[in-house]
Structure formats: structure tokens, C-alpha cells
């Protein structure tokens, strides 16, 4: 068998997909991928191809999500669910270290970082971008997070390009999709027609090539490439939402007192859903968990949210008390100051925060409202407001 | 970013989990005020934190209670650390109740400190309010060590009442130096106080410096720093040469937890010392 | 030149920052009955409730403005130093001191007769206006400083 190189294209038949799946497991990977749980497509450990949401899709809108049967047997015929891959690289709860009391003193043992290498099967282009963002957060500074780095260094990223766009998708606006670029291990494009159900497979890295060594593949015809390109192009042309990102960092920085913040704060419940489903929100808190006689103490890190009142607690009082200030912090960080901190936007255009907002707040709409009347101040709004 | 010319953080300490504290022993506890103590800490073993720069802070860990960001008020090359702690919450309360021989966890040092080197050749105005003096103390000693490298040095220290003044004996010692001018002022006092009474801002008009070539270090609660910076600007000190030490909730101190964000800045990494010109607009906004 | 005028007092008034650039005639008019007074630490210069007929110009030293209540020790709320003024009760009826004035160290003051200043300001509205234009900002500044004190800016 000819050894595959980065950039090579092959066709994987639907019938051979189980062989591909088995190859991942044989290579020692824990395969994480989409599966149906509690009425949603979530990411979890998969043991067989049948765990995939075969023949299902998701219908989304602001504050809306439901699964529907497709008219076909697509393996990846949905967009994105409430989970993100972040959950596996940066777990919602993680023990950092344990301290043991020893008389007047104590000693501290950092948590060992282990576990099998992970293969993420079915990453969307926006989600690959999301991992690039969290890479910069947890590995881009002077100190890297040990847990994240360990898991990330052994990660196999298998992307699947989106065959259609969701109602809340705007990856085109954010420049993150729907086509998958070069920074990936393997890329699949699911082709349902014309011809047999198959996948165009592109090799993105040596690690990606390695797992394909014993998978039955056939050469890709030029038409396969054209069909795959057409699929991505069609998806790109049917984005449910758009966001004008031109000068957005300055737009937000110059509009911290815009009346729109008050408007959105009246709708926002500060429930934290948007931050929990966001693929890039990284905030955490730390918890001290002592055993009963306080001879042993565990230090846990847990996901936190800038929407929590206690998030900015300082000497018994919170800096950001109002809902307005908390929504403003989230949005200006995500779309604006993130650029100053990490050299990119914190938004990848996946639309999860719109879908999972219980009151359907749509950040693209909020940005558009601010852009429509930039420079407006809260005082001006009061004067011009309705009686 | 505007803060890029501030000193870089010292390189992180050696191995281990970056969030795991290093055990230190409490060698001495000095009571500053009824709710403020100064702890002298020494490493329990050969493991210690890296060298610190004036204005940086450590995360102090009280076993079974948690961690709190505390500025470094002094130390020595053999690894001794001095921290002044006010009892303001669960963790700081536990820290103020430590006694000699107890063990406390330390990790750090973190953040960008006072631009002591950048200020060489210039007049210095150093304004401390309340517990603002401890974070400035290492900067002052570095300045004293290179006193001839600076122009005039004016120190203004303010507190609510005389009994709220920290490092008071030391400040009295500084007053006897002929190469410094020290003004101490309180908001109210009894008849045993013969010093100034009035907020720190009232001492700015009297301070002796050449605004064009003045660097100011201001440390205290945000409102005090804002009013002081305004008083300095009123005396024509450029906002670019006024430095403030900001404070926010902090969990990790290494830019991972997100708690200390102040718009573009992570106070733990880009601060705590920030240029007034970079935060001037934000200081006038509520709930940033 | 008015022979009754104490020339040293006139010189001190004219060189005090508050009176910088005010007319010589005005300064000489209000300097009548003016005198320099010297105090040492803990001397009471004025007592709350006492008749207030003096405007003090601080030349050197430092004085405390104290509030006193029967059931608690006196509290100093402000100290005043060289180049500043003490006392406006001479301008505001019923002309009683609203605080104690106590010397904190050796202090040299010029005491001006409040009644004379009042009458002069009435008689010459041009001088009166100029005086008030200078006096109001001092009051505003003291009010502002008191407000900042109320903010408890060192509190956490």
C-alpha cells in the first residue's frame, strides 16, 4: 500500500466507514464524536459507528433547537449541538492538586496528567477555529496549562465539512468556515449524491496519514473534488446569519455607554448558557474541597461565567453588579478586547449562544444595533426615550 | 498595547503545576492595625518562588481555605518574603490569623510592577492611600538604593485615621531623610495627631516636582487613585507618566481564569500596574 | 498713605497668595486694626461658638480645624497651612466660630478685623465682587474635599 502524504485525497466509501472507525480505536485513540442524548446531538465517547446520529439533523433558531429525521442516512447531517470539544480538552471540573496536612506544615501534590489520546471525529470548521482560540488562551502565554497542553498534544482532529448551514450559523462572517483549512489532521466531506454515499478524505498531517494505513480507500476522481467544493460553496451561501466585523473592536470600545446595552440587559437573564455552550469561553473558578477533618484538601477548577454576580467579587462586593455590565463584558470581550489579548476574535460564528439563549438574544443583532447608531449615549437615549 | 513598555514579568518559577503553591513558613507576624498584619515568610525547603520586582504580587494560600492575591511588600535575596494582609474576606481573614511556625502556600511572583528603572532621571511623586503603601514599599527601597539616579522624591501617604497608617515607624524614619519629602495625611484625627488632616489630593498642590519630568506611582483604592491622578493631571503631569496599581478578583493569576479582566487588560498579567493614560476613560465608567 | 496702617501687616497681606494682585488701597483699608499673631503648639486660636470677628491668614506653621461635641473627644477634620485662610464666620451671621482653631506647631498668622472687611466689601462693590470671586472657590474646594472625605476613599 502506498503511504499517504499530507495533502493527499482519497475516497472512503460509506461501507468502509466502520473500518476507518476501527482504525482510530486500534491506533489507541478514544474516539469522541456526535451522538444523540436527551434529544440533542452531543459529543461523547463512541464505541461504534451506529453511535453517530445517522439520518438525523438539527433545526435551530434563536432560543430554539430540535432534532428532525433527515430523508437520508447522512452520518454528519447536522450542524452543532450544545456541547463543544472544549469539554474534553478543558473539562468542566478538573482536580489541579491535593494538599496533605502534616502537623503545622502541608505538602502539595499536583494532579498527574494522563489518559488515552483523543480523536475528535466530526469537528466543524468553526470548531477547529475554536480550538485554535483556546490554544492561544491556554498555551500562548508565558505559562501553558499542563492539563490542556497534555490532552491537546495527543489530539487527533478529524474534521467534517458542513453540508448545510444552520439558521444561527455565521462562520463565513467570522472567516472560520465552512471550508476546512490546512491546520487539521484529517478532513472528510460527506457526499450523499450523486453516486454512492461516500466521503472525500483529505490528509492534513502525518498523524492523520498514519491512522489510514490499513483503511480501504480508493483514489479520488476530479469530480469528487468538484462535488465536495460545491457542497462547501452551497453551505457558505446559505448562512443563517451574518455579522459585519469591520472595525468591530473599535466600534465596541467606543460604544461602552451605548443605550443598546440597557436594551439587551432587560432581556438577558444572566443564566450563563451562552458562556457554557461557547467553544472559546474559558473562564474558571477554583474550589477548595477539604475532607472532613481537613487533613487533605483537593483543589478543583470549575468552569465559571462572567455572567455570575460573584465573578467580580472584590472585598465583599461585586464590581459588575448590573446585568448590563455583565452582558457588556461578555460581548465586548468576545468580539472586541479578545483581539487585544489573543490576536483574534473570541467568536468563531457557530451560533450556539443564539440557539441556547432561553430568550433568544442574538449577538449579531446586538452588534448590528450598535453599528446602526454608533456613538449614541445612554443620556441621549433617556432624553429621547418614550415617556 | 500601551502597557508594553512596562517591565516584563519575571520568568515563571520552575517545574510543578503552575497553580500549585510552594509551602513557606511564617517566621514573624507584625500587627499594623487591628485588622492588618505583616507576615514574614521563609521557604520551607529549597523550593521557592522566583525573584520579584517592586509592585508584583503573590498568591497566598491558607490551607483548607483558599488563595488570595497579595502584593509583595518586601523580601530579601535569600527567599524571605514580606506580605501585608488586611482581613477582608474568608482567605485574608485566615491569613491574618497565622502565627509564627505556621505554613502558608505561595505562588508567584505575578504581574508587571512599578517602572522604577524607566523613572530614572525624573522627579518622583509617590502617593499611597490606605493599604496602598505596602505594594509601593519595595519600589521605594529600590529608589532609596539608587537615590542619586532620581530627581526630587515626594511621598504622600494617606489613611482614614492615624491608627490606619501602616509601616508608620518606617515612614517616620523616611521623614528624617533630607533627600525625600514625606507628607502624611489622614481624614480625621484626635488631639494626639500633629500631622496633616485632609484627603491625599489636598497635598498634591504643595508637592514639589517638575511636571514635565515627573513620574507618579499611585496605589490605593480605585476611587483614591482616580482622584489623585486627576489632581496630578491638574498640575500638568502627563497621564502617560502616572502609574496606578489596579485590583480585581483573581483566581489563577496567570491569565487562564478570566476573572481579573479590565477590558483589554488582564490585571494579573498586563497589570497590576497600568498607565493612567491607558485606563483614564475606563475609570470614569461604572462596572467595568 | 494712611498713617494708621501697619506696614508690615500690609506687606504680609499683599504677599499672601489669596490677595495677589488686589488693589493696594483695598489691602491697606482692610489692614487697619490688622496684626500679626504668634502661637505655639496646642494654643487655642479660636473656640467653637465664640464670637467670630477675625479672618486669619496663615503665614507659617499649621493649624487644626476641630469639631467638638460634649460627649466625645474633639476631632480634627482639616489642617490649614501657609498661604491659606482660616475663618469665614465673620462673613456669615451670626458670626460665631463653627469649629475650634488650634495650633499644631509654632504658627504665625495675620489677624484681620472681620467687621472692617465686611464694611469695606459693602462700601466698594467692585472690591467686594473681586473678593468673593476669590473666596467662593476656596469654599467650593473645602466642600469638595469634605465630600471626598465622606467617600471614605481609603476604605475597601
Tab-separated table of C-alpha atoms in Angstrom, chain B residues 77-267:
chain	number	residue	atom	x	y	z
B	77	UNK	CA	17.523	37.605	48.089
B	78	UNK	CA	17.651	34.588	50.419
B	79	UNK	CA	13.989	33.962	49.661
B	80	UNK	CA	12.322	35.805	52.505
B	81	UNK	CA	9.010	37.410	51.551
B	82	UNK	CA	7.043	40.136	53.315
B	83	UNK	CA	3.304	40.440	52.806
B	84	UNK	CA	0.921	42.887	54.399
B	85	UNK	CA	-2.589	41.479	54.624
B	86	UNK	CA	-5.867	43.077	55.593
B	87	UNK	CA	-8.675	40.875	56.821
B	88	UNK	CA	-11.352	41.487	54.204
B	89	UNK	CA	-12.709	38.051	53.395
B	90	UNK	CA	-12.505	34.372	54.154
B	91	UNK	CA	-8.960	33.841	52.874
B	92	UNK	CA	-7.410	37.097	54.069
B	93	UNK	CA	-9.061	36.536	57.423
B	94	UNK	CA	-7.316	33.163	57.705
B	95	UNK	CA	-4.026	34.739	56.601
B	96	UNK	CA	-4.206	37.443	59.285
B	97	UNK	CA	-4.678	34.752	61.924
B	98	UNK	CA	-1.468	32.879	61.078
B	99	UNK	CA	1.122	32.604	63.828
B	100	UNK	CA	4.880	32.036	63.642
B	101	UNK	CA	5.664	28.447	62.678
B	102	UNK	CA	2.518	28.017	60.573
B	103	UNK	CA	2.805	27.030	56.939
B	104	UNK	CA	1.346	29.093	54.137
B	105	UNK	CA	1.380	28.378	50.392
B	106	UNK	CA	2.947	30.867	47.978
B	107	UNK	CA	2.999	31.040	44.200
B	108	UNK	CA	4.257	33.892	42.088
B	109	UNK	CA	5.543	36.466	41.608
B	110	UNK	CA	2.986	37.710	39.120
B	111	UNK	CA	2.279	40.818	37.087
B	112	UNK	CA	4.071	43.903	35.910
B	113	UNK	CA	5.309	46.185	38.637
B	114	UNK	CA	6.287	49.816	39.003
B	115	UNK	CA	8.518	51.154	36.195
B	116	UNK	CA	11.289	52.032	38.648
B	117	UNK	CA	14.046	51.882	36.018
B	118	UNK	CA	12.072	53.843	33.436
B	119	UNK	CA	11.636	56.636	36.002
B	120	UNK	CA	15.384	57.201	36.425
B	121	UNK	CA	16.460	60.798	35.945
B	122	UNK	CA	12.984	62.065	36.755
B	123	UNK	CA	11.177	63.572	39.715
B	124	UNK	CA	9.000	61.043	41.539
B	125	UNK	CA	5.681	61.570	43.236
B	126	UNK	CA	4.585	58.508	45.160
B	127	UNK	CA	1.080	58.583	46.533
B	128	UNK	CA	-0.240	55.818	48.798
B	129	UNK	CA	-3.742	55.587	50.219
B	130	UNK	CA	-4.853	53.174	52.920
B	131	UNK	CA	-3.219	49.842	52.208
B	132	UNK	CA	-1.519	51.366	49.156
B	133	UNK	CA	1.848	51.721	50.837
B	134	UNK	CA	2.845	48.014	51.068
B	135	UNK	CA	2.854	47.477	47.250
B	136	UNK	CA	4.951	50.655	46.880
B	137	UNK	CA	7.418	49.780	49.633
B	138	UNK	CA	9.778	47.624	47.504
B	139	UNK	CA	9.804	50.380	44.846
B	140	UNK	CA	10.722	52.960	47.488
B	141	UNK	CA	13.631	50.871	48.759
B	142	UNK	CA	14.872	50.336	45.225
B	143	UNK	CA	14.707	54.103	44.711
B	144	UNK	CA	16.483	54.728	48.037
B	145	UNK	CA	19.264	52.347	46.960
B	146	UNK	CA	19.784	54.400	43.769
B	147	UNK	CA	18.737	57.702	45.228
B	148	UNK	CA	21.173	59.738	43.106
B	149	UNK	CA	19.588	58.335	39.941
B	150	UNK	CA	16.385	60.262	40.580
B	151	UNK	CA	15.392	63.903	40.883
B	152	UNK	CA	13.172	65.084	43.708
B	153	UNK	CA	11.226	62.386	45.542
B	154	UNK	CA	7.920	63.324	47.130
B	155	UNK	CA	5.985	60.730	49.139
B	156	UNK	CA	2.371	61.316	50.113
B	157	UNK	CA	0.720	58.777	52.399
B	158	UNK	CA	-2.935	58.973	53.363
B	159	UNK	CA	-5.221	56.965	55.610
B	160	UNK	CA	-8.599	57.284	57.288
B	161	UNK	CA	-7.158	57.948	60.758
B	162	UNK	CA	-3.660	57.813	62.295
B	163	UNK	CA	-4.285	54.290	63.550
B	164	UNK	CA	-4.912	53.123	59.978
B	165	UNK	CA	-1.413	54.097	58.847
B	166	UNK	CA	0.740	51.071	58.053
B	167	UNK	CA	4.547	50.930	58.309
B	168	UNK	CA	4.218	54.102	60.368
B	169	UNK	CA	7.582	53.883	62.151
B	170	UNK	CA	9.311	53.307	58.843
B	171	UNK	CA	7.572	56.301	57.290
B	172	UNK	CA	8.656	58.418	60.268
B	173	UNK	CA	12.199	57.272	59.551
B	174	UNK	CA	11.890	58.402	55.923
B	175	UNK	CA	10.766	61.830	57.125
B	176	UNK	CA	14.167	62.339	58.701
B	177	UNK	CA	15.933	61.907	55.361
B	178	UNK	CA	16.900	65.155	53.743
B	179	UNK	CA	16.645	63.702	50.225
B	180	UNK	CA	12.912	62.992	50.438
B	181	UNK	CA	9.819	64.968	51.206
B	182	UNK	CA	7.208	62.948	53.040
B	183	UNK	CA	3.660	64.134	53.646
B	184	UNK	CA	1.358	62.023	55.781
B	185	UNK	CA	-2.285	62.987	55.947
B	186	UNK	CA	-5.405	61.459	57.467
B	187	UNK	CA	-9.135	62.108	57.008
B	188	UNK	CA	-9.717	62.770	60.689
B	189	UNK	CA	-7.695	62.651	63.895
B	190	UNK	CA	-7.750	63.294	67.594
B	191	UNK	CA	-5.669	65.779	69.564
B	192	UNK	CA	-2.691	63.436	69.681
B	193	UNK	CA	-2.125	63.936	65.927
B	194	UNK	CA	0.002	66.889	64.928
B	195	UNK	CA	0.245	65.956	61.266
B	196	UNK	CA	-1.916	66.942	58.324
B	197	UNK	CA	-5.637	66.275	58.113
B	198	UNK	CA	-7.267	66.208	54.676
B	199	UNK	CA	-7.511	63.778	51.751
B	200	UNK	CA	-4.308	62.936	49.826
B	201	UNK	CA	-5.411	65.064	46.888
B	202	UNK	CA	-5.059	68.191	49.072
B	203	UNK	CA	-1.325	67.504	49.368
B	204	UNK	CA	-0.730	67.434	45.595
B	205	UNK	CA	-0.788	71.241	45.095
B	206	UNK	CA	2.024	71.537	47.687
B	207	UNK	CA	4.135	68.711	46.304
B	208	UNK	CA	7.444	69.769	44.808
B	209	UNK	CA	8.136	68.403	41.335
B	210	UNK	CA	8.637	69.496	37.781
B	211	UNK	CA	5.538	68.164	35.997
B	212	UNK	CA	7.301	67.819	32.641
B	213	UNK	CA	9.807	65.400	34.079
B	214	UNK	CA	7.722	63.697	36.761
B	215	UNK	CA	6.730	60.067	37.115
B	216	UNK	CA	3.980	59.294	39.603
B	217	UNK	CA	3.232	55.952	41.272
B	218	UNK	CA	-0.224	55.884	42.835
B	219	UNK	CA	-1.591	52.999	44.876
B	220	UNK	CA	-4.768	52.640	46.868
B	221	UNK	CA	-8.466	52.015	46.313
B	222	UNK	CA	-9.642	52.820	42.763
B	223	UNK	CA	-11.508	55.993	43.761
B	224	UNK	CA	-8.444	57.311	45.586
B	225	UNK	CA	-6.208	56.582	42.577
B	226	UNK	CA	-8.648	58.226	40.182
B	227	UNK	CA	-8.907	61.420	42.253
B	228	UNK	CA	-5.150	61.523	42.801
B	229	UNK	CA	-4.430	61.068	39.094
B	230	UNK	CA	-6.861	63.882	38.324
B	231	UNK	CA	-5.081	66.135	40.841
B	232	UNK	CA	-1.728	65.267	39.248
B	233	UNK	CA	-3.047	65.995	35.767
B	234	UNK	CA	-4.367	69.316	37.099
B	235	UNK	CA	-0.756	70.054	37.999
B	236	UNK	CA	0.214	69.213	34.395
B	237	UNK	CA	1.735	65.805	34.972
B	238	UNK	CA	1.127	63.888	31.691
B	239	UNK	CA	-1.294	60.949	32.028
B	240	UNK	CA	1.357	58.772	30.325
B	241	UNK	CA	3.739	59.129	33.260
B	242	UNK	CA	1.203	58.405	36.002
B	243	UNK	CA	1.010	54.749	37.042
B	244	UNK	CA	-1.751	53.090	39.049
B	245	UNK	CA	-1.936	49.634	40.605
B	246	UNK	CA	-5.323	48.122	39.775
B	247	UNK	CA	-7.147	45.457	41.704
B	248	UNK	CA	-9.713	42.898	40.569
B	249	UNK	CA	-10.958	39.474	41.610
B	250	UNK	CA	-8.228	36.958	40.861
B	251	UNK	CA	-8.323	33.178	40.888
B	252	UNK	CA	-5.364	31.947	38.860
B	253	UNK	CA	-3.067	34.991	38.373
B	254	UNK	CA	-1.733	33.548	35.091
B	255	UNK	CA	-4.366	34.695	32.609
B	256	UNK	CA	-6.417	31.484	32.495
B	257	UNK	CA	-9.382	32.182	34.753
B	258	UNK	CA	-10.631	35.439	33.202
B	259	UNK	CA	-11.723	36.966	36.496
B	260	UNK	CA	-9.390	39.970	36.580
B	261	UNK	CA	-10.238	41.330	33.136
B	262	UNK	CA	-10.425	45.081	32.828
B	263	UNK	CA	-11.486	45.432	29.201
B	264	UNK	CA	-8.293	44.645	27.217
B	265	UNK	CA	-6.113	44.056	30.249
B	266	UNK	CA	-5.689	41.037	32.422
B	267	UNK	CA	-4.792	42.738	35.705
